Amino acid sequence: MSDPGLNSLLKWGIQNSEASRNDAATAQPPPEIDREALLRLMTGMSGPSDAQLMQESMQVIRNDEAKLEHRITAFDNFEQLIENLDNANNIESTGLWIPLVEQLENKEAELRFYAAWCCGTAVQNNIKTQERVSSPRLSIRLRRMANRLQLLVVGAIPALVRLATSDNERKVRKKAIFALSSSVRNFQAALDAAVEHMPAEFKPQEKLDANDMESVDKLINKLRESV
């Protein structure tokens, strides 16, 4: 059963049954029932999958005729969805990497901000996500690395460098730096690409090692100090 709400209904039923069999003085009160999940169960409606929600959000984000506030809300929803590692991995399978990276060039600063944020979220090593996923940590790192590779393949690094070093909006620059920091650590190809596209004032004199965090921080800290 993949629906969290329906899972909670099953858990509620089991706990409620156990509570009725236990001594009233010692039994813990059962949790409240998920009324929305119960309604879905009764009506046979399970709702759209996270992948569908991601695609629907991106449709709104890319719709130039939609109100900016609606596009921002859709981007916020998208970012929350991809905080989950499985959903972040689904960016590739749903064909959403290119549409996401395209938003880095959007004329609206808020949309550039969210695009950079989502790029960073999709590739960062999120401890909370690691705790929620049952796969071994090595597997999680490999899956994160796959997302970093996709970010490199679709050409996001040059765009993120431009935002991080020259965007007019400070908060956009900060999110772009966050995305770069998440992308280049432990991934030499992405770090090399970032250095290659850096303006002269940010370009390090020595070769940086993506597996050495102090080495990476020489670049990232210089970017942060410029904001």
PDB file of C-alpha atoms in Angstrom:
ATOM      1  CA  MET A   1       0.000   0.000   0.000  1.00  0.00           C
ATOM      2  CA  SER A   2       1.809   3.123  -1.232  1.00  0.00           C
ATOM      3  CA  ASP A   3      -0.648   5.800  -0.054  1.00  0.00           C
ATOM      4  CA  PRO A   4       0.619   7.168   3.313  1.00  0.00           C
ATOM      5  CA  GLY A   5      -2.916   8.123   4.273  1.00  0.00           C
ATOM      6  CA  LEU A   6      -4.230   4.612   3.707  1.00  0.00           C
ATOM      7  CA  ASN A   7      -1.273   3.214   5.616  1.00  0.00           C
ATOM      8  CA  SER A   8      -2.236   5.432   8.536  1.00  0.00           C
ATOM      9  CA  LEU A   9      -5.797   4.111   8.346  1.00  0.00           C
ATOM     10  CA  LEU A  10      -4.527   0.545   8.615  1.00  0.00           C
ATOM     11  CA  LYS A  11      -2.333   1.494  11.569  1.00  0.00           C
ATOM     12  CA  TRP A  12      -5.259   3.280  13.212  1.00  0.00           C
ATOM     13  CA  GLY A  13      -7.463   0.209  12.809  1.00  0.00           C
ATOM     14  CA  ILE A  14      -4.869  -2.094  14.353  1.00  0.00           C
ATOM     15  CA  GLN A  15      -4.132   0.213  17.278  1.00  0.00           C
ATOM     16  CA  ASN A  16      -7.811   0.882  17.872  1.00  0.00           C
ATOM     17  CA  SER A  17      -8.490  -2.855  17.944  1.00  0.00           C
ATOM     18  CA  GLU A  18      -5.633  -3.425  20.388  1.00  0.00           C
ATOM     19  CA  ALA A  19      -6.869  -0.607  22.593  1.00  0.00           C
ATOM     20  CA  SER A  20     -10.295  -2.235  22.843  1.00  0.00           C
ATOM     21  CA  ARG A  21      -8.729  -5.485  24.037  1.00  0.00           C
ATOM     22  CA  ASN A  22      -6.392  -3.916  26.601  1.00  0.00           C
ATOM     23  CA  ASP A  23      -7.292  -2.926  30.107  1.00  0.00           C
ATOM     24  CA  ALA A  24      -8.923   0.481  30.038  1.00  0.00           C
ATOM     25  CA  ALA A  25      -6.646   1.791  32.776  1.00  0.00           C
ATOM     26  CA  THR A  26      -3.417   0.982  30.964  1.00  0.00           C
ATOM     27  CA  ALA A  27      -4.364   1.295  27.314  1.00  0.00           C
ATOM     28  CA  GLN A  28      -3.025   4.255  25.371  1.00  0.00           C
ATOM     29  CA  PRO A  29      -5.666   6.221  23.469  1.00  0.00           C
ATOM     30  CA  PRO A  30      -5.526   5.391  19.742  1.00  0.00           C
ATOM     31  CA  PRO A  31      -4.417   8.138  17.353  1.00  0.00           C
ATOM     32  CA  GLU A  32      -6.996  10.222  15.544  1.00  0.00           C
ATOM     33  CA  ILE A  33      -8.156   8.854  12.222  1.00  0.00           C
ATOM     34  CA  ASP A  34      -7.026  10.515   8.988  1.00  0.00           C
ATOM     35  CA  ARG A  35     -10.403  11.751   7.749  1.00  0.00           C
ATOM     36  CA  GLU A  36      -9.138  12.693   4.287  1.00  0.00           C
ATOM     37  CA  ALA A  37      -7.634   9.240   3.793  1.00  0.00           C
ATOM     38  CA  LEU A  38     -10.890   7.664   4.983  1.00  0.00           C
ATOM     39  CA  LEU A  39     -12.824   9.720   2.447  1.00  0.00           C
ATOM     40  CA  ARG A  40     -10.475   8.625  -0.341  1.00  0.00           C
ATOM     41  CA  LEU A  41     -10.880   5.001   0.712  1.00  0.00           C
ATOM     42  CA  MET A  42     -14.671   5.265   0.764  1.00  0.00           C
ATOM     43  CA  THR A  43     -14.851   6.992  -2.612  1.00  0.00           C
ATOM     44  CA  GLY A  44     -12.161   4.895  -4.264  1.00  0.00           C
ATOM     45  CA  MET A  45     -10.004   7.955  -4.928  1.00  0.00           C
ATOM     46  CA  SER A  46      -6.300   7.587  -4.146  1.00  0.00           C
ATOM     47  CA  GLY A  47      -5.227  10.929  -5.622  1.00  0.00           C
ATOM     48  CA  PRO A  48      -2.378  11.703  -8.020  1.00  0.00           C
ATOM     49  CA  SER A  49       1.090  10.280  -7.478  1.00  0.00           C
ATOM     50  CA  ASP A  50       4.012  12.485  -6.486  1.00  0.00           C
ATOM     51  CA  ALA A  51       5.391  12.152 -10.019  1.00  0.00           C
ATOM     52  CA  GLN A  52       2.100  13.449 -11.401  1.00  0.00           C
ATOM     53  CA  LEU A  53       2.108  16.313  -8.910  1.00  0.00           C
ATOM     54  CA  MET A  54       5.644  17.215  -9.990  1.00  0.00           C
ATOM     55  CA  GLN A  55       4.600  17.270 -13.641  1.00  0.00           C
ATOM     56  CA  GLU A  56       1.500  19.322 -12.893  1.00  0.00           C
ATOM     57  CA  SER A  57       3.566  21.798 -10.886  1.00  0.00           C
ATOM     58  CA  MET A  58       6.031  22.191 -13.740  1.00  0.00           C
ATOM     59  CA  GLN A  59       3.191  22.824 -16.188  1.00  0.00           C
ATOM     60  CA  VAL A  60       2.089  25.773 -14.070  1.00  0.00           C
ATOM     61  CA  ILE A  61       5.674  26.993 -13.623  1.00  0.00           C
ATOM     62  CA  ARG A  62       6.237  27.034 -17.397  1.00  0.00           C
ATOM     63  CA  ASN A  63       2.915  28.704 -18.181  1.00  0.00           C
ATOM     64  CA  ASP A  64       3.774  32.316 -18.999  1.00  0.00           C
ATOM     65  CA  GLU A  65       0.093  33.216 -18.905  1.00  0.00           C
ATOM     66  CA  ALA A  66      -0.354  32.012 -15.319  1.00  0.00           C
ATOM     67  CA  LYS A  67      -0.178  34.560 -12.516  1.00  0.00           C
ATOM     68  CA  LEU A  68       3.276  34.896 -11.013  1.00  0.00           C
ATOM     69  CA  GLU A  69       1.975  34.041  -7.548  1.00  0.00           C
ATOM     70  CA  HIS A  70       0.538  30.773  -8.875  1.00  0.00           C
ATOM     71  CA  ARG A  71       3.819  29.894 -10.573  1.00  0.00           C
ATOM     72  CA  ILE A  72       5.701  30.615  -7.352  1.00  0.00           C
ATOM     73  CA  THR A  73       3.298  28.420  -5.382  1.00  0.00           C
ATOM     74  CA  ALA A  74       3.788  25.628  -7.914  1.00  0.00           C
ATOM     75  CA  PHE A  75       7.562  25.976  -7.583  1.00  0.00           C
ATOM     76  CA  ASP A  76       7.311  25.860  -3.804  1.00  0.00           C
ATOM     77  CA  ASN A  77       5.259  22.672  -4.059  1.00  0.00           C
ATOM     78  CA  PHE A  78       7.787  21.197  -6.493  1.00  0.00           C
ATOM     79  CA  GLU A  79      10.671  21.961  -4.142  1.00  0.00           C
ATOM     80  CA  GLN A  80       8.902  20.289  -1.232  1.00  0.00           C
ATOM     81  CA  LEU A  81       8.209  17.203  -3.328  1.00  0.00           C
ATOM     82  CA  ILE A  82      11.838  16.752  -4.391  1.00  0.00           C
ATOM     83  CA  GLU A  83      13.070  16.952  -0.818  1.00  0.00           C
ATOM     84  CA  ASN A  84      12.171  13.265  -0.953  1.00  0.00           C
ATOM     85  CA  LEU A  85      15.067  11.373  -2.551  1.00  0.00           C
ATOM     86  CA  ASP A  86      12.829   9.134  -4.656  1.00  0.00           C
ATOM     87  CA  ASN A  87      11.037  12.165  -6.070  1.00  0.00           C
ATOM     88  CA  ALA A  88      14.359  13.886  -6.747  1.00  0.00           C
ATOM     89  CA  ASN A  89      15.433  10.833  -8.729  1.00  0.00           C
ATOM     90  CA  ASN A  90      12.160  10.992 -10.652  1.00  0.00           C
ATOM     91  CA  ILE A  91      13.082  14.375 -12.114  1.00  0.00           C
ATOM     92  CA  GLU A  92      14.966  12.477 -14.806  1.00  0.00           C
ATOM     93  CA  SER A  93      12.336   9.805 -15.460  1.00  0.00           C
ATOM     94  CA  THR A  94       9.594  12.431 -15.744  1.00  0.00           C
ATOM     95  CA  GLY A  95      11.673  14.518 -18.146  1.00  0.00           C
ATOM     96  CA  LEU A  96      11.696  17.544 -15.857  1.00  0.00           C
ATOM     97  CA  TRP A  97      15.408  18.341 -15.645  1.00  0.00           C
ATOM     98  CA  ILE A  98      15.502  20.456 -18.805  1.00  0.00           C
ATOM     99  CA  PRO A  99      12.316  22.416 -17.971  1.00  0.00           C
ATOM    100  CA  LEU A 100      13.691  23.023 -14.478  1.00  0.00           C
ATOM    101  CA  VAL A 101      17.074  24.252 -15.692  1.00  0.00           C
ATOM    102  CA  GLU A 102      15.383  26.494 -18.269  1.00  0.00           C
ATOM    103  CA  GLN A 103      13.861  28.436 -15.384  1.00  0.00           C
ATOM    104  CA  LEU A 104      17.348  29.521 -14.303  1.00  0.00           C
ATOM    105  CA  GLU A 105      17.138  31.960 -17.221  1.00  0.00           C
ATOM    106  CA  ASN A 106      13.644  33.233 -16.418  1.00  0.00           C
ATOM    107  CA  LYS A 107      13.195  37.004 -16.443  1.00  0.00           C
ATOM    108  CA  GLU A 108      11.369  36.781 -13.104  1.00  0.00           C
ATOM    109  CA  ALA A 109      13.815  36.786 -10.197  1.00  0.00           C
ATOM    110  CA  GLU A 110      11.480  34.732  -7.997  1.00  0.00           C
ATOM    111  CA  LEU A 111      11.407  31.935 -10.560  1.00  0.00           C
ATOM    112  CA  ARG A 112      15.190  32.007 -10.977  1.00  0.00           C
ATOM    113  CA  PHE A 113      15.426  31.832  -7.193  1.00  0.00           C
ATOM    114  CA  TYR A 114      13.216  28.753  -6.980  1.00  0.00           C
ATOM    115  CA  ALA A 115      14.905  27.089  -9.947  1.00  0.00           C
ATOM    116  CA  ALA A 116      18.305  27.388  -8.269  1.00  0.00           C
ATOM    117  CA  TRP A 117      16.812  26.213  -4.983  1.00  0.00           C
ATOM    118  CA  CYS A 118      15.321  23.123  -6.620  1.00  0.00           C
ATOM    119  CA  CYS A 119      18.583  22.289  -8.375  1.00  0.00           C
ATOM    120  CA  GLY A 120      20.364  22.412  -5.033  1.00  0.00           C
ATOM    121  CA  THR A 121      17.688  20.429  -3.234  1.00  0.00           C
ATOM    122  CA  ALA A 122      17.737  17.672  -5.840  1.00  0.00           C
ATOM    123  CA  VAL A 123      21.457  17.001  -5.475  1.00  0.00           C
ATOM    124  CA  GLN A 124      22.313  17.828  -1.886  1.00  0.00           C
ATOM    125  CA  ASN A 125      23.181  15.206   0.732  1.00  0.00           C
ATOM    126  CA  ASN A 126      20.087  15.580   2.866  1.00  0.00           C
ATOM    127  CA  ILE A 127      20.498  13.768   6.199  1.00  0.00           C
ATOM    128  CA  LYS A 128      16.754  13.772   6.875  1.00  0.00           C
ATOM    129  CA  THR A 129      16.139  12.146   3.523  1.00  0.00           C
ATOM    130  CA  GLN A 130      18.829   9.577   4.219  1.00  0.00           C
ATOM    131  CA  GLU A 131      17.149   8.680   7.486  1.00  0.00           C
ATOM    132  CA  ARG A 132      13.791   8.197   5.771  1.00  0.00           C
ATOM    133  CA  VAL A 133      15.127   5.920   3.044  1.00  0.00           C
ATOM    134  CA  SER A 134      15.868   2.312   3.914  1.00  0.00           C
ATOM    135  CA  SER A 135      18.609   1.877   1.281  1.00  0.00           C
ATOM    136  CA  PRO A 136      22.251   1.695   2.429  1.00  0.00           C
ATOM    137  CA  ARG A 137      24.004   5.050   2.630  1.00  0.00           C
ATOM    138  CA  LEU A 138      26.341   4.151  -0.237  1.00  0.00           C
ATOM    139  CA  SER A 139      23.321   3.550  -2.454  1.00  0.00           C
ATOM    140  CA  ILE A 140      21.893   6.926  -1.439  1.00  0.00           C
ATOM    141  CA  ARG A 141      25.140   8.660  -2.343  1.00  0.00           C
ATOM    142  CA  LEU A 142      25.169   6.958  -5.724  1.00  0.00           C
ATOM    143  CA  ARG A 143      21.611   8.089  -6.369  1.00  0.00           C
ATOM    144  CA  ARG A 144      22.519  11.654  -5.396  1.00  0.00           C
ATOM    145  CA  MET A 145      25.526  11.408  -7.706  1.00  0.00           C
ATOM    146  CA  ALA A 146      23.224  10.403 -10.549  1.00  0.00           C
ATOM    147  CA  ASN A 147      21.259  13.616 -10.008  1.00  0.00           C
ATOM    148  CA  ARG A 148      24.480  15.639 -10.049  1.00  0.00           C
ATOM    149  CA  LEU A 149      25.430  13.995 -13.315  1.00  0.00           C
ATOM    150  CA  GLN A 150      22.063  14.964 -14.783  1.00  0.00           C
ATOM    151  CA  LEU A 151      22.563  18.538 -13.617  1.00  0.00           C
ATOM    152  CA  LEU A 152      25.898  18.569 -15.426  1.00  0.00           C
ATOM    153  CA  VAL A 153      24.551  16.909 -18.578  1.00  0.00           C
ATOM    154  CA  VAL A 154      21.672  19.353 -19.020  1.00  0.00           C
ATOM    155  CA  GLY A 155      24.042  22.309 -18.803  1.00  0.00           C
ATOM    156  CA  ALA A 156      22.964  23.770 -15.481  1.00  0.00           C
ATOM    157  CA  ILE A 157      26.461  24.505 -14.160  1.00  0.00           C
ATOM    158  CA  PRO A 158      27.227  27.494 -16.451  1.00  0.00           C
ATOM    159  CA  ALA A 159      23.801  28.970 -15.718  1.00  0.00           C
ATOM    160  CA  LEU A 160      24.277  28.543 -11.973  1.00  0.00           C
ATOM    161  CA  VAL A 161      27.707  30.170 -12.190  1.00  0.00           C
ATOM    162  CA  ARG A 162      26.182  33.176 -13.975  1.00  0.00           C
ATOM    163  CA  LEU A 163      23.486  33.507 -11.336  1.00  0.00           C
ATOM    164  CA  ALA A 164      25.948  33.066  -8.471  1.00  0.00           C
ATOM    165  CA  THR A 165      28.333  35.715  -9.749  1.00  0.00           C
ATOM    166  CA  SER A 166      26.263  38.309 -11.571  1.00  0.00           C
ATOM    167  CA  ASP A 167      22.530  38.109 -10.860  1.00  0.00           C
ATOM    168  CA  ASN A 168      21.017  41.415  -9.787  1.00  0.00           C
ATOM    169  CA  GLU A 169      19.069  39.815  -6.951  1.00  0.00           C
ATOM    170  CA  ARG A 170      21.075  38.906  -3.853  1.00  0.00           C
ATOM    171  CA  LYS A 171      18.813  36.046  -2.832  1.00  0.00           C
ATOM    172  CA  VAL A 172      19.077  34.510  -6.302  1.00  0.00           C
ATOM    173  CA  ARG A 173      22.857  34.608  -6.058  1.00  0.00           C
ATOM    174  CA  LYS A 174      22.733  32.942  -2.640  1.00  0.00           C
ATOM    175  CA  LYS A 175      20.535  30.100  -3.884  1.00  0.00           C
ATOM    176  CA  ALA A 176      22.733  29.621  -6.932  1.00  0.00           C
ATOM    177  CA  ILE A 177      25.769  29.335  -4.652  1.00  0.00           C
ATOM    178  CA  PHE A 178      23.872  26.785  -2.566  1.00  0.00           C
ATOM    179  CA  ALA A 179      23.118  24.792  -5.718  1.00  0.00           C
ATOM    180  CA  LEU A 180      26.740  24.934  -6.854  1.00  0.00           C
ATOM    181  CA  SER A 181      27.984  23.897  -3.432  1.00  0.00           C
ATOM    182  CA  SER A 182      25.635  20.912  -3.447  1.00  0.00           C
ATOM    183  CA  SER A 183      26.566  19.993  -7.018  1.00  0.00           C
ATOM    184  CA  VAL A 184      30.355  20.069  -6.959  1.00  0.00           C
ATOM    185  CA  ARG A 185      31.189  18.317  -3.698  1.00  0.00           C
ATOM    186  CA  ASN A 186      32.535  14.811  -4.330  1.00  0.00           C
ATOM    187  CA  PHE A 187      31.927  15.255  -8.067  1.00  0.00           C
ATOM    188  CA  GLN A 188      35.078  16.373  -9.856  1.00  0.00           C
ATOM    189  CA  ALA A 189      33.499  16.816 -13.288  1.00  0.00           C
ATOM    190  CA  ALA A 190      30.970  19.313 -11.927  1.00  0.00           C
ATOM    191  CA  LEU A 191      33.651  21.161  -9.960  1.00  0.00           C
ATOM    192  CA  ASP A 192      35.865  21.411 -13.040  1.00  0.00           C
ATOM    193  CA  ALA A 193      32.924  22.737 -15.066  1.00  0.00           C
ATOM    194  CA  ALA A 194      32.142  25.330 -12.400  1.00  0.00           C
ATOM    195  CA  VAL A 195      35.753  26.522 -12.256  1.00  0.00           C
ATOM    196  CA  GLU A 196      35.926  26.655 -16.052  1.00  0.00           C
ATOM    197  CA  HIS A 197      32.986  29.067 -16.241  1.00  0.00           C
ATOM    198  CA  MET A 198      33.961  31.224 -13.255  1.00  0.00           C
ATOM    199  CA  PRO A 199      34.822  34.871 -13.904  1.00  0.00           C
ATOM    200  CA  ALA A 200      38.497  35.665 -13.411  1.00  0.00           C
ATOM    201  CA  GLU A 201      37.978  37.228  -9.978  1.00  0.00           C
ATOM    202  CA  PHE A 202      36.583  33.963  -8.612  1.00  0.00           C
ATOM    203  CA  LYS A 203      38.755  31.487 -10.470  1.00  0.00           C
ATOM    204  CA  PRO A 204      41.153  29.684  -8.088  1.00  0.00           C
ATOM    205  CA  GLN A 205      44.831  29.616  -8.925  1.00  0.00           C
ATOM    206  CA  GLU A 206      45.327  25.984  -7.968  1.00  0.00           C
ATOM    207  CA  LYS A 207      43.539  22.795  -8.994  1.00  0.00           C
ATOM    208  CA  LEU A 208      40.632  22.033  -6.665  1.00  0.00           C
ATOM    209  CA  ASP A 209      39.838  18.558  -5.366  1.00  0.00           C
ATOM    210  CA  ALA A 210      36.114  17.751  -5.202  1.00  0.00           C
ATOM    211  CA  ASN A 211      36.724  15.137  -2.501  1.00  0.00           C
ATOM    212  CA  ASP A 212      38.520  17.637  -0.257  1.00  0.00           C
ATOM    213  CA  MET A 213      35.921  19.877   1.377  1.00  0.00           C
ATOM    214  CA  GLU A 214      38.502  22.492   2.366  1.00  0.00           C
ATOM    215  CA  SER A 215      39.586  22.661  -1.253  1.00  0.00           C
ATOM    216  CA  VAL A 216      36.002  23.078  -2.467  1.00  0.00           C
ATOM    217  CA  ASP A 217      35.342  25.721   0.176  1.00  0.00           C
ATOM    218  CA  LYS A 218      38.076  27.917  -1.276  1.00  0.00           C
ATOM    219  CA  LEU A 219      35.744  28.492  -4.199  1.00  0.00           C
ATOM    220  CA  ILE A 220      32.393  28.378  -2.409  1.00  0.00           C
ATOM    221  CA  ASN A 221      33.444  30.692   0.431  1.00  0.00           C
ATOM    222  CA  LYS A 222      34.768  33.238  -2.043  1.00  0.00           C
ATOM    223  CA  LEU A 223      31.392  33.212  -3.768  1.00  0.00           C
ATOM    224  CA  ARG A 224      29.573  33.585  -0.451  1.00  0.00           C
ATOM    225  CA  GLU A 225      31.760  36.506   0.575  1.00  0.00           C
ATOM    226  CA  SER A 226      30.805  38.338  -2.606  1.00  0.00           C
ATOM    227  CA  VAL A 227      27.086  38.336  -1.826  1.00  0.00           C
TER     228      VAL A 227
END
